[in-house]
XYZ file of C-alpha atoms in Angstrom:
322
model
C -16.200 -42.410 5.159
C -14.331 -45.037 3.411
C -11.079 -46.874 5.156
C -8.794 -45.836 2.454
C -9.769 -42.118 2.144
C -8.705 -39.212 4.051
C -11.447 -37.380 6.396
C -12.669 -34.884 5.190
C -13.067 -31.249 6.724
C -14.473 -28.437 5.548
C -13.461 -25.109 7.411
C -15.873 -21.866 7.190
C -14.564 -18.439 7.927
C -11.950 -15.453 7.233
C -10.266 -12.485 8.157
C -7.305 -13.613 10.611
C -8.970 -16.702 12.660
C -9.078 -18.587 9.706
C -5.322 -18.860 8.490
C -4.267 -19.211 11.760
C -6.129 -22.791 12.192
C -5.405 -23.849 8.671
C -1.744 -23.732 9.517
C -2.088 -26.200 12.031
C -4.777 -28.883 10.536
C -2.977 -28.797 7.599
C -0.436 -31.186 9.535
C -2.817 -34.053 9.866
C -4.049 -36.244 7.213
C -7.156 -34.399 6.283
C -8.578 -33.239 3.142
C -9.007 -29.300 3.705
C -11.587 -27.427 1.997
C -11.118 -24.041 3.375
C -14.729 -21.679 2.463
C -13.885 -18.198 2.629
C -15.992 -14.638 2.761
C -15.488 -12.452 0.163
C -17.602 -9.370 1.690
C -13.887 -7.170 2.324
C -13.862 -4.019 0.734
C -11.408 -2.239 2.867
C -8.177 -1.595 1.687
C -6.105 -3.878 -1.382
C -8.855 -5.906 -1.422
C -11.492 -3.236 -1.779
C -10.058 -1.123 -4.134
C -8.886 -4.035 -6.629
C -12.714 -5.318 -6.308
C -14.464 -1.795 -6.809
C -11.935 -1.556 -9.940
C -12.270 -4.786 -11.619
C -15.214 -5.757 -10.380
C -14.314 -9.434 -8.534
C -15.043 -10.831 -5.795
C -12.346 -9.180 -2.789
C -9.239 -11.344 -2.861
C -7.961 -10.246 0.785
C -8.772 -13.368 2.876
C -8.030 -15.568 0.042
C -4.931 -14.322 -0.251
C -4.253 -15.131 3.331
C -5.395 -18.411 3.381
C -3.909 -19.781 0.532
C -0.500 -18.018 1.930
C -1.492 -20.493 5.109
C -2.002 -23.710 3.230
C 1.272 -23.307 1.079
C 3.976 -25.425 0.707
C 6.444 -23.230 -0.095
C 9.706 -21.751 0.979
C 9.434 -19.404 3.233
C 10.587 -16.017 1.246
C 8.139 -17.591 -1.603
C 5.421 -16.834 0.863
C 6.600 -13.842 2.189
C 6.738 -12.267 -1.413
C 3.217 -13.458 -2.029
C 1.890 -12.024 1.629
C 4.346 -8.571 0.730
C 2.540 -5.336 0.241
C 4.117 -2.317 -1.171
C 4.514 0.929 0.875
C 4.984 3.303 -2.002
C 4.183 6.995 -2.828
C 2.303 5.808 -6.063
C -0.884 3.680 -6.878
C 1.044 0.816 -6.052
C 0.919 1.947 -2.033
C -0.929 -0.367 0.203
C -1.330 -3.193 -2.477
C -0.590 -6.425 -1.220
C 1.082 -8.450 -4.075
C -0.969 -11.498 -3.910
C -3.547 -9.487 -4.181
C -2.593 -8.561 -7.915
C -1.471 -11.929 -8.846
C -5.036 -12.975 -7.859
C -6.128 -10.148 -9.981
C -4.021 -10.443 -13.071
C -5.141 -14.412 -12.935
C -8.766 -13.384 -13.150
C -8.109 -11.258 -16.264
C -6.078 -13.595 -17.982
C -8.224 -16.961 -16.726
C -11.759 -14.933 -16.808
C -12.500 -16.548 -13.754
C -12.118 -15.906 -10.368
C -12.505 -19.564 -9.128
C -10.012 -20.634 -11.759
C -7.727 -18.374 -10.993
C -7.599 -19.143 -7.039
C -6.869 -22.700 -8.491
C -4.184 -21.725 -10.651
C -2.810 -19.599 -7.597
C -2.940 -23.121 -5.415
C -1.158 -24.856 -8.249
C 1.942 -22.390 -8.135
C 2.002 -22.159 -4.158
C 1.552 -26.046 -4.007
C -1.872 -25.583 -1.345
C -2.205 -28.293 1.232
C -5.957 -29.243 0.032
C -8.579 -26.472 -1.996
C -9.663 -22.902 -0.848
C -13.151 -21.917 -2.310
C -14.569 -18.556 -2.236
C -18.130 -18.346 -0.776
C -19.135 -16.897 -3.961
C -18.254 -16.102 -7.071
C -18.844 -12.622 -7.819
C -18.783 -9.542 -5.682
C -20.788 -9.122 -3.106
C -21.313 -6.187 -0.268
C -22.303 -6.689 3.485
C -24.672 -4.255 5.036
C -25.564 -4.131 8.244
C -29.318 -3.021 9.702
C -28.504 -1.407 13.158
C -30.761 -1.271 16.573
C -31.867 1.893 15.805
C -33.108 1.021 12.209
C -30.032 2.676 10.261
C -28.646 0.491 7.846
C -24.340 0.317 7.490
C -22.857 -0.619 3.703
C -19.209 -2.490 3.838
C -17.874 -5.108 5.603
C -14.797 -2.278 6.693
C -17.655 0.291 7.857
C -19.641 -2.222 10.150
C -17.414 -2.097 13.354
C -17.174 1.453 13.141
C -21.167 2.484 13.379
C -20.814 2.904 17.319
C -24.328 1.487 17.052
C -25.203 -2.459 17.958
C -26.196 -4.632 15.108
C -30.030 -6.530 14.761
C -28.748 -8.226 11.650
C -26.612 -8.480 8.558
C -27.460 -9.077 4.906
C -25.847 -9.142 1.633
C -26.229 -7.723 -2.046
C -26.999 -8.297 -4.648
C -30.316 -10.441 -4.002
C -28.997 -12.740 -6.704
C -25.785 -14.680 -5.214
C -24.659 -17.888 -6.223
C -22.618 -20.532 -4.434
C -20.509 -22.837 -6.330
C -21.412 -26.016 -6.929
C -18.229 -27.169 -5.635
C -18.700 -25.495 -2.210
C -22.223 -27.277 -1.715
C -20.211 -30.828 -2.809
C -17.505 -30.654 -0.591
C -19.742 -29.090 1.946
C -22.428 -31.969 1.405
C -19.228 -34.796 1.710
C -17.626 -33.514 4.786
C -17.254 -35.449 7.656
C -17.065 -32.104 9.730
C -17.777 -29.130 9.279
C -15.935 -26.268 11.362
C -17.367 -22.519 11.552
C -14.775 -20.080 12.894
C -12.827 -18.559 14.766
C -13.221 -14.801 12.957
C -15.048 -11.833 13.865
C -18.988 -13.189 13.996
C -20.587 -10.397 11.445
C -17.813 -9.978 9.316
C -15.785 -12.671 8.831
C -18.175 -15.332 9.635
C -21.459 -14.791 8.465
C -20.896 -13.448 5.135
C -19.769 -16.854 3.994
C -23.391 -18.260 5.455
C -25.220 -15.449 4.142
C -24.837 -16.789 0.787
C -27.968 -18.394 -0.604
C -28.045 -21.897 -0.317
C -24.435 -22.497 1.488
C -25.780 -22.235 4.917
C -28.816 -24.003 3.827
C -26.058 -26.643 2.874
C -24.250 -26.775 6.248
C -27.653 -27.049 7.915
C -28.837 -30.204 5.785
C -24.990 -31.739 5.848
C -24.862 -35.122 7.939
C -21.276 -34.203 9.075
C -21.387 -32.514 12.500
C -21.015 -28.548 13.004
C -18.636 -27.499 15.198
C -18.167 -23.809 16.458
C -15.082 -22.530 17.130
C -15.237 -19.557 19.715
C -13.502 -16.238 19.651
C -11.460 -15.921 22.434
C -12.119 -11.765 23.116
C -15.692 -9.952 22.608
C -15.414 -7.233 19.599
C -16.079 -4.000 20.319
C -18.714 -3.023 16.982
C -19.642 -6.306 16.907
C -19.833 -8.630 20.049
C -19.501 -5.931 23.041
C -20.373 -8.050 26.554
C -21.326 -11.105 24.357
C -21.200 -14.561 25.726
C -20.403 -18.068 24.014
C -24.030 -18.728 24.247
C -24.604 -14.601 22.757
C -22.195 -15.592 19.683
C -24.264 -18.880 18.937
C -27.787 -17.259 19.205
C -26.612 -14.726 16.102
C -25.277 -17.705 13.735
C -28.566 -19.313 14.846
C -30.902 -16.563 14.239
C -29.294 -15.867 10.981
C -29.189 -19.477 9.642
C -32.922 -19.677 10.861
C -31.364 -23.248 11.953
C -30.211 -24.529 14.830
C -27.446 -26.554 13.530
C -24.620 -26.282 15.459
C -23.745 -29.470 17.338
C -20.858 -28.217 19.155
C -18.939 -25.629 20.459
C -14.779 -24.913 21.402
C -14.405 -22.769 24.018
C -10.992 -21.659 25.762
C -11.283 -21.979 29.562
C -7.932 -20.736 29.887
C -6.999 -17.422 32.182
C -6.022 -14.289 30.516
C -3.676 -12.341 32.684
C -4.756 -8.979 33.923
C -1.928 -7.426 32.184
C -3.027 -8.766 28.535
C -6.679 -7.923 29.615
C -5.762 -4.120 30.161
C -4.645 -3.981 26.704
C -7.328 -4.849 25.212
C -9.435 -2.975 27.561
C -8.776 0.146 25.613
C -10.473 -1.854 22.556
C -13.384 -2.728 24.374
C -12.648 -5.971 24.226
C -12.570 -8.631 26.875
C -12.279 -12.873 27.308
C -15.627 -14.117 26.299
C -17.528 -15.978 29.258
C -18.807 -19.545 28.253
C -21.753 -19.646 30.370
C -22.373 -23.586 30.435
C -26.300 -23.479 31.412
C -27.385 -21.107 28.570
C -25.296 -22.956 25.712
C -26.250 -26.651 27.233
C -29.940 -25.278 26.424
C -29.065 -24.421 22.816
C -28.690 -27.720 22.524
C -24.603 -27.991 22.351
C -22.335 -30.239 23.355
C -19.314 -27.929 25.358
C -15.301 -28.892 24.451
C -13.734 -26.654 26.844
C -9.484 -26.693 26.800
C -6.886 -24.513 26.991
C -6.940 -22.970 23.384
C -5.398 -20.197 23.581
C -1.728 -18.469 22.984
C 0.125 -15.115 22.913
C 1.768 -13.505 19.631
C 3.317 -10.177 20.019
C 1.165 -9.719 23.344
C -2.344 -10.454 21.584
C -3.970 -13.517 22.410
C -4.551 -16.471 19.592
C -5.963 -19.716 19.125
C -3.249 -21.864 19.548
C -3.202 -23.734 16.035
C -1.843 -26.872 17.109
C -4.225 -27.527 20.533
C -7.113 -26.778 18.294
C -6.363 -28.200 15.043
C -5.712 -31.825 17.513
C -9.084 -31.045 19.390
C -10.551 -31.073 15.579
C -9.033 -33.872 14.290
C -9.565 -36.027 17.264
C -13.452 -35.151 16.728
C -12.722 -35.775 12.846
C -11.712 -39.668 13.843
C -14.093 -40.104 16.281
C -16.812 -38.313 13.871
C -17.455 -41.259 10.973
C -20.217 -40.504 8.710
């Protein structure tokens, strides 16, 4: 890395972990590429992708809402979606610009730039691919589960995921910036739907892999009921490990914070509970363990606190030179 360029970052996830750190490393003096799944198919995002036939704008809607530079109500117009008795009801309308942008552009990609241009994005969001693509899910028992929105639902525990069509492409862009990082971050998100669709693609996790930048894992805070029930840290990393067929991660971020009881008992009737970082079993994967005080309450659910994490990141970022 060069004295007079920013470091670089490069930032692999979706559904809500991902906006919420981009909001707070966009502060420091990074260059942001922010990779993002496009496996959703519930909802908007679903229904404008089963209609036109483009990759599901959902998550990159939200994180383009979370790099802007905008005013406020600018934002909160793009982020709006319309409760209606008509067609229009449930549509999120950044979610049609995205869509009207592809039509007129004929390009997805293009039109998530054109999208950055007008909401004047703090550094470059790029979809994992650039067509659309659906995540299935084989099962324990054998049974195989189509859509990202169907997975967590099964009742039944997961062996693996996969994607369709055979034939996916990552941009060439993705695989550059990926290639040029001086770290690369995976997470937070939820592991087999958020996370993993982005890897999934052919040749991106192949990229993060063979990338000299270290990988860093960012830990949910609370197991998933449908897709992490009782895992561990050390569960979590043995999925993106098995998956990847690579045992690339360098490091992981892990909260070592205490929930109180009263936050635990709500999400108790989700199933959910603090994931354990069990030291032993992730120092024998090979990791190096950050453990801090990551987390914070919004609304009475827990979050990544975006600033404690985002200067964790950027202190590793400094220290981190190609």
């Amino acid at each position: 890395m060069s004295d007079n360029k920013q470091p670089r970052i490069v930032i692999i996830g979706g559904g809500t972990g991902l906006p919420v750190l981009l909001r707070g490393i966009k502060k420091y003096p990074v260059d942001i590429s922010a990779i993002v799944t496009v496996a959703d198919d519930g909802g908007s995002s679903g229904r404008i992708r089963n209609e036109m036939n483009i990759p599901s704008p959902g998550d990159i809607r939200n994180v383009l809402a979370a790099l802007s530079d905008v005013e406020p109500l600018f934002e909160q117009m793009f982020q709006h979606r319309f409760k209606t008795k008509n067609e229009l009801s449930g549509h999120s309308l950044g979610n049609l610009i995205i869509a009207a942008l592809t039509s007129i552009t004929g390009d997805f990609v293009h039109a998530i730039q054109e999208v950055s241009k007008v909401l004047n994005v703090r550094g470059e969001v790029l979809p994992a691919a650039n067509q659309s693509v659906i995540l299935h899910a084989e099962m324990e028992d054998g049974s195989i589960v189509s859509g990202e929105s169907k997975i967590p639902f099964s009742g039944k525990k997961i062996k693996r995921v996969f994607l369709t069509p055979e034939k996916i492409s990552p941009l060439p862009h993705t695989l550059k910036a990926i290639e040029e990082a001086d770290l690369i971050v995976i997470g937070p998100g939820s592991l087999y739907t958020s996370i993993l669709p982005s890897l999934l693609v052919p040749g991106l996790g192949e990229a993060v892999c063979n990338a000299s930048a270290k990988k860093v894992y960012v830990c949910n805070l609370m197991t998933q009921a449908g897709e992490t029930l009782d895992f561990t840290a050390s569960d979590h990393v043995k999925v993106l490990i098995d998956h990847m067929k690579n045992a690339c991660i360098d490091k992981i971020l892990v909260n070592n914070q205490e929930i109180p009881v009263s936050i635990q008992e709500r999400y108790r009737e989700e199933l959910a509970k603090p994931v354990i970082y069990d030291v032993e079993a992730l120092s024998q994967l090979g990791l190096e363990i950050i453990s801090d005080r990551i987390l914070t309450y919004e609304d009475g659910y827990i979050r990544h606190d975006t600033n404690k994490v985002s200067s964790i990141l950027y202190s590793l970022l400094k220290s981190n030179g190609k």
